[in-house]
Tab-separated table of C-alpha atoms and ligand atoms in Angstrom:
chain	number	residue	atom	x	y	z
A	1	MET	CA	-4.736	-14.423	15.786
A	2	ASP	CA	-7.872	-12.482	16.864
A	3	MET	CA	-7.988	-8.953	15.050
A	4	LYS	CA	-8.385	-5.959	16.713
A	5	PRO	CA	-11.779	-4.261	15.476
A	6	ARG	CA	-11.228	-1.645	13.241
A	7	LYS	CA	-12.798	1.129	10.930
A	8	ILE	CA	-11.553	1.643	8.156
A	9	ALA	CA	-11.324	3.886	5.021
A	10	ILE	CA	-9.586	3.012	1.461
A	11	LEU	CA	-8.823	6.400	-0.470
A	12	GLY	CA	-7.943	4.531	-4.159
A	13	ALA	CA	-10.144	1.079	-3.352
A	14	THR	CA	-10.541	0.191	-7.109
A	15	GLY	CA	-6.648	0.239	-7.734
A	16	SER	CA	-4.142	-2.595	-7.287
A	17	VAL	CA	-3.225	-1.690	-3.281
A	18	GLY	CA	-6.852	-0.961	-2.887
A	19	GLN	CA	-8.080	-4.340	-4.209
A	20	SER	CA	-5.125	-6.093	-2.165
A	21	THR	CA	-6.310	-4.451	0.855
A	22	LEU	CA	-9.783	-5.232	0.433
A	23	ALA	CA	-8.708	-9.016	-0.344
A	24	LEU	CA	-7.085	-8.790	3.219
A	25	VAL	CA	-10.409	-7.543	4.599
A	26	ARG	CA	-12.324	-10.385	3.204
A	27	ASP	CA	-10.222	-12.813	4.360
A	28	LEU	CA	-10.273	-11.455	7.847
A	29	ASN	CA	-14.001	-10.800	7.742
A	30	VAL	CA	-15.144	-14.287	5.822
A	31	ALA	CA	-13.084	-16.185	8.365
A	32	ALA	CA	-15.003	-14.381	11.475
A	33	SER	CA	-18.538	-14.625	10.001
A	34	GLY	CA	-18.858	-15.952	6.761
A	35	HIS	CA	-18.960	-12.680	4.952
A	36	ALA	CA	-16.968	-10.231	3.659
A	37	HIS	CA	-19.126	-7.288	5.068
A	38	GLU	CA	-19.416	-8.618	8.817
A	39	GLY	CA	-16.459	-9.141	11.169
A	40	PRO	CA	-13.511	-7.299	12.717
A	41	ILE	CA	-13.328	-4.741	9.931
A	42	SER	CA	-15.805	-2.847	9.217
A	43	VAL	CA	-15.463	-0.845	6.169
A	44	GLU	CA	-16.436	3.528	6.243
A	45	VAL	CA	-15.525	4.777	2.979
A	46	LEU	CA	-14.223	3.593	-0.264
A	47	THR	CA	-13.000	6.070	-3.273
A	48	ALA	CA	-12.403	5.801	-6.821
A	49	ASN	CA	-11.468	8.361	-9.562
A	50	GLN	CA	-13.789	7.215	-12.533
A	51	ASP	CA	-14.392	3.504	-12.211
A	52	VAL	CA	-18.272	3.227	-11.276
A	53	THR	CA	-18.353	-0.201	-12.216
A	54	GLY	CA	-15.494	-1.477	-9.789
A	55	LEU	CA	-16.736	1.112	-7.115
A	56	ALA	CA	-20.289	-0.326	-7.126
A	57	ASP	CA	-19.258	-3.867	-6.749
A	58	LEU	CA	-16.916	-3.144	-4.127
A	59	ALA	CA	-19.570	-1.548	-2.191
A	60	ARG	CA	-22.252	-4.327	-2.885
A	61	GLY	CA	-19.323	-6.935	-1.262
A	62	PHE	CA	-18.241	-4.644	1.689
A	63	ARG	CA	-21.392	-2.333	2.165
A	64	PRO	CA	-19.391	0.725	3.344
A	65	GLU	CA	-21.308	3.524	4.625
A	66	ARG	CA	-20.677	5.554	1.794
A	67	VAL	CA	-18.439	5.484	-1.604
A	68	VAL	CA	-16.896	8.728	-3.323
A	69	ILE	CA	-16.356	9.138	-7.020
A	70	ALA	CA	-13.632	11.511	-8.066
A	71	ASP	CA	-15.251	12.374	-11.363
A	72	GLU	CA	-18.570	14.598	-10.822
A	73	ALA	CA	-19.715	13.565	-14.419
A	74	LYS	CA	-19.916	9.888	-12.658
A	75	LEU	CA	-21.922	10.483	-9.684
A	76	GLY	CA	-25.313	9.359	-11.995
A	77	ASP	CA	-24.054	6.693	-13.037
A	78	LEU	CA	-22.584	5.523	-9.674
A	79	GLU	CA	-26.410	6.338	-8.222
A	80	THR	CA	-28.012	4.156	-10.473
A	81	LEU	CA	-25.718	1.412	-9.854
A	82	LEU	CA	-26.340	1.519	-5.887
A	83	ALA	CA	-29.689	2.736	-6.018
A	84	GLY	CA	-31.321	0.708	-2.945
A	85	SER	CA	-28.220	-0.564	-1.877
A	86	GLY	CA	-28.185	1.674	1.437
A	87	VAL	CA	-24.615	2.875	0.441
A	88	ASP	CA	-24.634	6.900	0.312
A	89	VAL	CA	-23.250	7.970	-2.582
A	90	ALA	CA	-20.999	11.228	-3.226
A	91	ALA	CA	-18.559	12.805	-5.785
A	92	GLY	CA	-15.885	15.590	-6.515
A	93	ALA	CA	-12.932	17.156	-4.910
A	94	SER	CA	-14.540	18.129	-1.429
A	95	ALA	CA	-16.503	14.579	-0.839
A	96	LEU	CA	-12.712	13.370	-1.745
A	97	ARG	CA	-11.347	15.281	0.783
A	98	GLU	CA	-14.028	14.356	3.432
A	99	ALA	CA	-13.299	10.480	2.818
A	100	GLY	CA	-10.105	11.285	4.293
A	101	ALA	CA	-11.787	12.962	7.319
A	102	GLY	CA	-14.156	10.655	8.631
A	103	GLU	CA	-14.479	8.299	11.571
A	104	ALA	CA	-12.474	5.477	10.461
A	105	ASP	CA	-8.902	4.811	12.741
A	106	TRP	CA	-7.142	3.414	9.927
A	107	VAL	CA	-6.746	4.872	6.526
A	108	MET	CA	-5.464	3.430	3.248
A	109	ALA	CA	-3.794	6.059	1.146
A	110	ALA	CA	-3.542	4.515	-2.201
A	111	ILE	CA	-4.960	7.102	-4.510
A	112	VAL	CA	-1.895	7.523	-7.330
A	113	GLY	CA	0.057	10.857	-7.758
A	114	ALA	CA	-0.643	14.153	-5.943
A	115	ALA	CA	-4.520	13.914	-6.440
A	116	GLY	CA	-4.005	11.868	-3.403
A	117	LEU	CA	-2.552	14.406	-1.169
A	118	ALA	CA	-5.398	16.385	-0.183
A	119	PRO	CA	-7.645	13.487	0.879
A	120	THR	CA	-4.666	11.860	2.878
A	121	MET	CA	-3.757	15.308	4.488
A	122	GLU	CA	-7.351	15.105	6.122
A	123	ALA	CA	-6.791	11.798	7.743
A	124	VAL	CA	-3.315	12.947	8.872
A	125	LYS	CA	-5.024	16.452	10.578
A	126	ARG	CA	-7.500	13.803	12.421
A	127	GLY	CA	-4.521	11.974	13.927
A	128	ARG	CA	-5.607	8.776	12.202
A	129	THR	CA	-3.401	5.776	11.429
A	130	VAL	CA	-2.712	6.483	7.437
A	131	ALA	CA	-1.028	3.401	5.654
A	132	LEU	CA	0.266	5.205	3.143
A	133	ALA	CA	1.212	3.434	-0.261
A	134	ASN	CA	0.800	6.725	-2.307
A	135	LYS	CA	4.797	7.916	-2.214
A	136	GLU	CA	3.848	10.973	-4.546
A	137	CYS	CA	2.258	12.827	-1.118
A	138	LEU	CA	6.081	12.661	0.610
A	139	VAL	CA	7.838	13.558	-2.485
A	140	SER	CA	5.700	16.662	-3.196
A	141	ALA	CA	4.694	17.865	0.173
A	142	GLY	CA	7.393	15.877	2.185
A	143	ALA	CA	8.336	18.270	5.203
A	144	ILE	CA	4.525	20.187	5.289
A	145	PHE	CA	2.817	16.412	5.278
A	146	LEU	CA	5.454	15.298	8.192
A	147	ASP	CA	4.949	18.483	10.299
A	148	GLN	CA	1.147	18.054	10.103
A	149	VAL	CA	1.793	13.868	11.256
A	150	LYS	CA	3.658	15.635	14.151
A	151	ARG	CA	0.859	18.383	14.978
A	152	ALA	CA	-1.907	16.128	14.632
A	153	GLY	CA	-0.223	13.036	16.495
A	154	ALA	CA	-1.260	10.584	13.656
A	155	THR	CA	0.587	7.371	12.822
A	156	LEU	CA	2.173	7.093	9.635
A	157	LEU	CA	3.178	3.649	8.742
A	158	PRO	CA	4.905	2.922	5.235
A	159	VAL	CA	3.181	0.598	2.678
A	160	ASP	CA	5.817	0.379	0.016
A	161	SER	CA	7.434	-2.630	0.579
A	162	GLU	CA	10.791	-0.923	0.492
A	163	HIS	CA	10.219	1.432	3.281
A	164	ASN	CA	7.557	-1.140	5.273
A	165	ALA	CA	10.911	-3.393	5.180
A	166	ILE	CA	12.993	-0.812	6.504
A	167	TYR	CA	10.306	0.346	9.068
A	168	GLN	CA	10.122	-3.114	10.449
A	169	VAL	CA	13.948	-3.214	10.704
A	170	PHE	CA	15.167	0.209	11.787
A	171	ASP	CA	16.269	0.817	15.326
A	172	PHE	CA	14.356	3.856	15.908
A	173	ASP	CA	15.546	4.352	19.516
A	174	ARG	CA	18.715	4.407	18.325
A	175	PRO	CA	19.417	6.055	14.991
A	176	GLU	CA	22.933	6.837	15.540
A	177	ALA	CA	23.539	3.536	15.303
A	178	VAL	CA	22.462	3.029	11.830
A	179	GLU	CA	25.691	3.419	8.996
A	180	LYS	CA	23.168	3.188	6.048
A	181	ILE	CA	19.685	2.078	4.667
A	182	THR	CA	19.537	0.390	1.207
A	183	LEU	CA	16.374	0.337	-1.222
A	184	THR	CA	16.082	-2.909	-3.137
A	185	ALA	CA	15.099	-2.469	-6.682
A	186	SER	CA	13.884	-5.210	-9.036
A	187	GLY	CA	15.410	-3.046	-12.209
A	188	GLY	CA	12.276	-3.260	-14.057
A	189	PRO	CA	11.512	-5.105	-17.407
A	190	PHE	CA	14.315	-3.406	-18.975
A	191	ARG	CA	16.886	-4.186	-16.870
A	192	THR	CA	18.707	-6.058	-19.589
A	193	TRP	CA	17.923	-3.832	-22.354
A	194	SER	CA	20.669	-1.823	-24.139
A	195	LYS	CA	19.996	1.961	-24.069
A	196	ALA	CA	18.986	1.936	-28.035
A	197	GLU	CA	16.425	-0.800	-27.552
A	198	ILE	CA	15.063	1.392	-24.293
A	199	VAL	CA	14.302	4.458	-26.873
A	200	HIS	CA	11.629	1.979	-28.157
A	201	ALA	CA	10.016	0.726	-25.635
A	202	THR	CA	6.193	0.694	-25.685
A	203	PRO	CA	3.483	1.296	-23.196
A	204	ALA	CA	2.319	-2.665	-23.067
A	205	GLN	CA	6.197	-3.573	-22.781
A	206	ALA	CA	6.640	-0.908	-20.117
A	207	VAL	CA	3.950	-1.972	-17.756
A	208	ALA	CA	4.722	-5.635	-18.020
A	209	HIS	CA	6.720	-5.898	-14.406
A	210	PRO	CA	8.825	-9.099	-14.369
A	211	ASN	CA	7.831	-9.382	-10.282
A	212	TRP	CA	4.720	-7.043	-9.134
A	213	SER	CA	0.943	-6.621	-10.376
A	214	MET	CA	0.854	-2.728	-10.077
A	215	GLY	CA	-1.190	0.448	-11.603
A	216	ALA	CA	0.136	1.349	-14.623
A	217	LYS	CA	1.812	4.790	-13.446
A	218	ILE	CA	3.680	3.224	-10.898
A	219	SER	CA	4.929	-0.013	-13.198
A	220	VAL	CA	6.167	2.921	-16.006
A	221	ASP	CA	8.103	4.404	-12.990
A	222	SER	CA	9.664	0.989	-12.122
A	223	ALA	CA	10.489	0.781	-15.798
A	224	THR	CA	12.177	4.237	-15.645
A	225	LEU	CA	13.365	3.846	-12.276
A	226	MET	CA	11.983	6.912	-11.219
A	227	ASN	CA	9.876	4.867	-8.649
A	228	LYS	CA	13.161	4.212	-6.846
A	229	GLY	CA	14.062	7.806	-7.301
A	230	LEU	CA	10.645	8.566	-5.860
A	231	GLU	CA	11.217	6.183	-2.648
A	232	LEU	CA	14.868	7.557	-2.125
A	233	ILE	CA	12.966	10.860	-1.634
A	234	GLU	CA	10.149	8.891	0.580
A	235	ALA	CA	12.947	7.344	2.472
A	236	ALA	CA	14.941	10.766	3.280
A	237	TYR	CA	11.587	11.991	4.722
A	238	LEU	CA	10.185	8.849	6.453
A	239	PHE	CA	13.887	7.653	8.216
A	240	PRO	CA	16.543	9.658	10.098
A	241	VAL	CA	19.263	9.389	7.943
A	242	GLU	CA	21.088	11.645	5.648
A	243	PRO	CA	20.274	11.494	2.042
A	244	ASP	CA	24.062	9.699	1.593
A	245	GLN	CA	23.278	7.250	3.982
A	246	ILE	CA	20.575	5.831	1.365
A	247	ASP	CA	21.967	3.603	-0.992
A	248	ILE	CA	19.885	1.672	-3.873
A	249	VAL	CA	20.912	-1.489	-4.840
A	250	ILE	CA	19.608	-3.954	-8.095
A	251	HIS	CA	17.815	-7.521	-6.676
A	252	PRO	CA	15.852	-8.732	-9.792
A	253	GLN	CA	14.064	-11.596	-7.672
A	254	SER	CA	12.392	-9.076	-5.423
A	255	VAL	CA	12.135	-10.954	-2.036
A	256	VAL	CA	14.898	-9.017	-0.168
A	257	HIS	CA	12.612	-5.852	0.257
A	258	SER	CA	15.418	-3.612	1.608
A	259	PHE	CA	18.218	-3.236	4.338
A	260	VAL	CA	19.285	-1.572	7.232
A	261	ALA	CA	23.244	-1.700	8.102
A	262	TYR	CA	24.305	-1.116	11.509
A	263	ARG	CA	27.558	0.572	12.544
A	264	ASP	CA	28.587	-2.822	14.084
A	265	GLY	CA	28.721	-4.355	10.322
A	266	SER	CA	25.275	-6.285	11.052
A	267	VAL	CA	22.851	-5.804	8.179
A	268	LEU	CA	19.342	-6.367	8.876
A	269	ALA	CA	16.885	-7.197	6.213
A	270	GLN	CA	13.314	-7.956	5.691
A	271	MET	CA	12.317	-10.782	3.287
A	272	GLY	CA	8.865	-12.133	1.848
A	273	SER	CA	7.076	-13.082	-1.647
A	274	PRO	CA	6.607	-10.077	-4.064
A	275	ASP	CA	3.051	-9.443	-2.971
A	276	MET	CA	1.703	-6.155	-1.598
A	277	ARG	CA	-0.537	-7.928	0.793
A	278	VAL	CA	2.613	-8.735	2.751
A	279	PRO	CA	3.361	-4.993	3.733
A	280	ILE	CA	-0.411	-4.111	3.785
A	281	ALA	CA	-1.045	-6.937	6.445
A	282	TYR	CA	1.840	-5.684	8.653
A	283	THR	CA	0.112	-1.641	8.521
A	284	LEU	CA	-3.490	-3.302	8.828
A	285	ALA	CA	-2.514	-5.470	12.017
A	286	TRP	CA	0.054	-2.999	13.622
A	287	PRO	CA	1.352	-2.997	16.401
A	288	ASP	CA	0.017	-6.674	15.899
A	289	ARG	CA	0.551	-9.315	13.367
A	290	MET	CA	-2.287	-10.771	11.577
A	291	ASP	CA	-2.907	-14.098	9.263
A	292	ALA	CA	-2.198	-13.606	5.914
A	293	ALA	CA	-2.865	-15.859	3.145
A	294	VAL	CA	-0.213	-15.136	0.763
A	295	LYS	CA	2.629	-17.517	-0.632
A	296	ARG	CA	5.380	-18.251	1.602
A	297	LEU	CA	8.757	-17.684	0.752
A	298	ASP	CA	10.478	-21.049	-0.304
A	299	LEU	CA	14.199	-19.901	-0.392
A	300	ALA	CA	15.748	-23.717	-1.133
A	301	SER	CA	13.327	-23.463	-4.572
A	302	LEU	CA	14.322	-20.024	-5.122
A	303	GLY	CA	17.750	-21.180	-5.016
A	304	THR	CA	19.938	-18.321	-5.938
A	305	ILE	CA	19.295	-14.396	-5.066
A	306	SER	CA	21.311	-11.828	-6.824
A	307	PHE	CA	22.392	-7.892	-6.353
A	308	GLU	CA	23.853	-5.620	-8.661
A	309	ALA	CA	24.709	-1.953	-9.049
A	310	PRO	CA	22.231	0.387	-11.022
A	311	ASP	CA	23.138	1.536	-14.221
A	312	HIS	CA	22.744	5.769	-14.213
A	313	ASP	CA	23.794	5.714	-17.765
A	314	ARG	CA	20.415	3.721	-19.092
A	315	PHE	CA	18.385	4.961	-15.881
A	316	PRO	CA	18.945	8.560	-15.636
A	317	ALA	CA	15.767	8.648	-13.320
A	318	LEU	CA	17.757	7.952	-10.496
A	319	GLY	CA	20.525	10.808	-10.550
A	320	LEU	CA	17.789	13.202	-11.765
A	321	ALA	CA	16.018	12.389	-8.418
A	322	ARG	CA	18.892	12.503	-6.174
A	323	GLY	CA	19.500	15.802	-7.743
A	324	ALA	CA	15.961	16.940	-6.562
A	325	LEU	CA	16.198	15.689	-3.358
A	326	GLN	CA	19.896	17.425	-2.584
A	327	SER	CA	18.547	20.466	-4.215
A	328	GLY	CA	15.638	20.543	-1.868
A	329	GLY	CA	13.398	23.571	-1.980
A	330	ALA	CA	10.474	22.913	-4.444
A	331	ALA	CA	12.617	20.777	-6.808
A	332	PRO	CA	10.798	17.274	-5.527
A	333	THR	CA	7.389	18.694	-6.008
A	334	ILE	CA	8.357	19.520	-9.533
A	335	LEU	CA	9.959	16.383	-10.079
A	336	ASN	CA	6.727	14.508	-8.969
A	337	ALA	CA	4.631	16.941	-11.061
A	338	ALA	CA	6.416	16.758	-14.429
A	339	ASN	CA	7.206	12.502	-14.061
A	340	GLU	CA	2.935	12.447	-13.323
A	341	VAL	CA	2.224	14.199	-16.864
A	342	ALA	CA	5.296	12.822	-19.018
A	343	VAL	CA	4.221	9.199	-17.914
A	344	ALA	CA	0.549	9.798	-19.009
A	345	GLU	CA	1.912	11.264	-22.148
A	346	PHE	CA	3.835	8.226	-22.890
A	347	LEU	CA	1.122	5.777	-21.895
A	348	ALA	CA	-1.556	7.587	-24.425
A	349	GLY	CA	1.285	6.905	-27.001
A	350	ARG	CA	2.006	10.893	-27.460
A	351	MET	CA	5.587	10.395	-26.556
A	352	GLY	CA	8.625	8.223	-26.300
A	353	PHE	CA	9.835	6.212	-23.372
A	354	HIS	CA	13.443	7.794	-22.963
A	355	GLU	CA	11.379	11.469	-23.461
A	356	ILE	CA	9.934	10.921	-19.710
A	357	VAL	CA	12.821	11.740	-18.161
A	358	ARG	CA	13.777	14.294	-20.404
A	359	ILE	CA	10.654	15.773	-19.840
A	360	VAL	CA	10.948	15.819	-15.586
A	361	GLU	CA	14.799	17.343	-16.331
A	362	GLU	CA	13.713	20.104	-18.625
A	363	THR	CA	11.060	21.108	-16.235
A	364	ILE	CA	13.114	20.902	-13.042
A	365	SER	CA	15.864	23.163	-14.791
A	366	PHE	CA	12.783	25.706	-16.599
A	367	MET	CA	11.347	26.243	-13.325
A	368	GLY	CA	14.549	26.537	-11.430
A	369	GLN	CA	15.436	29.486	-13.815
A	370	ASN	CA	12.237	31.530	-13.787
A	371	GLU	CA	12.016	33.309	-10.183
A	372	GLY	CA	8.846	32.669	-8.893
A	373	ILE	CA	7.537	29.967	-10.277
A	374	GLY	CA	9.719	26.805	-8.579
A	375	THR	CA	12.619	28.455	-6.865
A	376	GLY	CA	11.303	29.100	-3.013
A	377	SER	CA	10.511	26.066	-1.024
A	378	PRO	CA	6.751	25.443	-0.219
A	379	THR	CA	5.518	26.603	2.986
A	380	SER	CA	1.879	25.111	2.991
A	381	LEU	CA	-0.038	22.751	1.213
A	382	GLU	CA	-1.519	25.627	-1.007
A	383	ASP	CA	1.815	26.442	-1.939
A	384	VAL	CA	2.744	22.841	-3.042
A	385	LEU	CA	-0.714	22.738	-5.097
A	386	CYS	CA	0.232	25.967	-6.799
A	387	ILE	CA	3.803	24.587	-7.895
A	388	ASP	CA	2.544	21.587	-8.779
A	389	ARG	CA	-0.312	23.074	-11.263
A	390	ALA	CA	2.457	25.496	-12.483
A	391	ALA	CA	4.961	22.064	-13.362
A	392	ARG	CA	2.182	20.381	-14.737
A	393	GLU	CA	1.444	23.189	-17.244
A	394	TRP	CA	4.920	23.520	-18.238
A	395	ALA	CA	5.601	20.263	-18.739
A	396	LEU	CA	2.391	19.362	-20.647
A	397	LYS	CA	3.447	22.623	-23.243
A	398	ARG	CA	6.970	20.994	-23.582
A	399	SER	CA	5.620	17.448	-23.937
A	400	GLY	CA	3.517	18.508	-26.875
A	401	GLU	CA	6.167	20.140	-28.383
A	402	VAL	CA	8.596	17.091	-28.139
A	403	ALA	CA	5.573	14.910	-29.487
A	404	ALA	CA	5.546	17.175	-32.692
A	405	ALA	CA	8.853	17.788	-33.102
B	501	NAP	N1	0.282	-1.115	-7.063
B	501	NAP	C1	1.565	-1.457	-6.201
B	501	NAP	O1	2.194	-2.729	-5.898
B	501	NAP	C2	2.283	-0.432	-5.491
B	501	NAP	C3	3.492	-0.984	-4.362
B	501	NAP	C4	3.875	0.476	-3.910
B	501	NAP	C5	3.464	1.759	-3.848
B	501	NAP	N2	2.722	1.796	-4.566
B	501	NAP	C6	1.794	2.918	-4.623
B	501	NAP	O2	0.297	3.360	-4.405
B	501	NAP	C7	-0.252	4.151	-5.288
B	501	NAP	C8	-1.346	3.787	-5.877
B	501	NAP	O3	-1.231	2.642	-6.786
B	501	NAP	P1	-1.792	1.469	-7.611
B	501	NAP	O4	-1.000	0.639	-8.153
B	501	NAP	O5	-2.708	0.859	-6.661
B	501	NAP	O6	-2.561	2.278	-8.832
B	501	NAP	P2	-4.022	2.140	-9.382
B	501	NAP	O7	-3.940	0.528	-9.603
B	501	NAP	O8	-3.469	2.761	-10.726
B	501	NAP	O9	-4.991	2.661	-8.659
B	501	NAP	C9	-5.392	4.152	-8.209
B	501	NAP	C10	-6.231	4.491	-7.461
B	501	NAP	O10	-6.222	5.939	-7.127
B	501	NAP	C11	-7.678	6.325	-8.299
B	501	NAP	N3	-7.116	7.729	-8.849
B	501	NAP	C12	-6.550	7.677	-9.630
B	501	NAP	N4	-6.670	9.085	-9.898
B	501	NAP	C13	-7.285	9.833	-9.032
B	501	NAP	C14	-7.702	11.358	-9.147
B	501	NAP	N5	-7.292	12.004	-9.811
B	501	NAP	N6	-8.724	11.280	-8.110
B	501	NAP	C15	-8.971	10.149	-6.799
B	501	NAP	N7	-8.582	8.696	-7.484
B	501	NAP	C16	-8.001	8.774	-8.318
B	501	NAP	C17	-7.989	5.033	-8.674
B	501	NAP	O11	-9.041	5.320	-9.231
B	501	NAP	P3	-9.794	4.588	-10.823
B	501	NAP	O12	-9.761	3.239	-10.617
B	501	NAP	O13	-11.073	4.417	-10.605
B	501	NAP	O14	-8.835	5.191	-11.670
B	501	NAP	C18	-7.714	3.574	-8.265
B	501	NAP	O15	-8.335	3.570	-7.197
B	501	NAP	C19	0.732	4.753	-5.988
B	501	NAP	O16	0.927	6.070	-5.411
B	501	NAP	C20	1.554	4.132	-6.001
B	501	NAP	O17	2.873	4.542	-6.268
B	501	NAP	C21	1.549	0.846	-5.154
């Protein structure tokens, strides 16, 4: 099938989602022209945080107009690596924001964490089609983000496999016909571990996801099930349902990506191999469909698929996230910020796995009790960033105390 020509930007090109996106672009362009940099998809801009070598390699392969490295200290290295290539090089926070504000008609938002919020918002403001992998944007700034999507007439396409699945089977013309939506969760690497074993989980064990190959932060989130908590909040913003209409079920094989249950008893699900290129291809070709060289789902050889209820005692992050969604206001912003800090502290080996959720819980509780810091609802992006900063400071201080105890 011929692909409509597109100019694209990839925010977070060196990461797992960024690279999966570029793998699809390579396949499409090579099929059309024999070259990764020539064909229906032209790349305007690619960004990274610190990985100059990875970004320079991608720039040589895809020949974007510009590359942006968020860490200004790496600008010199990047300039050296791309000298004579004809690719424009920039660095820093404002260059990153501008990367979202360019001419690309399709923008992949695949920066990890709230760091992706400002550049993604720029793409939204310009009314682009935004493929949203960065769930932290919605968790942190949901109402403000969606208000901007509406005002600018942007198109938001969910990339998270669960939300992409629901997007594909949700009847947006008849939302009242939907009884509930169910997000599936693999259960992560500690699904069968006891509470006592989970306490001693190491960073290497936490990032070893059984089904998906992903960046370190989302892998740890999958191990605590905070990822499903963030997705619960993301779903509440993306779909016209109430929080109590969103369920979570553990499905260890990760082939049923989510369900929509209708009032007449029908349940529609979207299925596919656990490969992010499937939902990314959906967003890249939308509203059409494209050929994608991904492993086909073979149900006969899979044999059995199973489902089970989540265990809230061993995985308290789920309840914490649902509580933050129900409290509203600044709670989801605080939850997200504290989680980013706690996961980084755990990955750096300074804190135990079970302490991640404790830090998040204590940060929400502290900020909720201290008037002026985390009680009011954010009404602007600046408010969100201010609450995010305060939550990070407190979570970091508390992580230090916990590590020292
Ligand atoms: N991986 C998946 O399968 C998957 C599935 C669903 C949703 N998501 C979501 O997609 C997003 C990306 O996940 P990922 O697994 O692709 O993450 P990842 O592999 O860690 O990649 C993150 C990307 O963001 C860049 N980045 C990190 N910190 C940054 C900062 N402060 N400023 C600017 N850029 C920064 C990284 O650059 P460097 O390489 O230079 O560090 C990299 O390009 C996350 O929000 C995640 O929840 C991922």
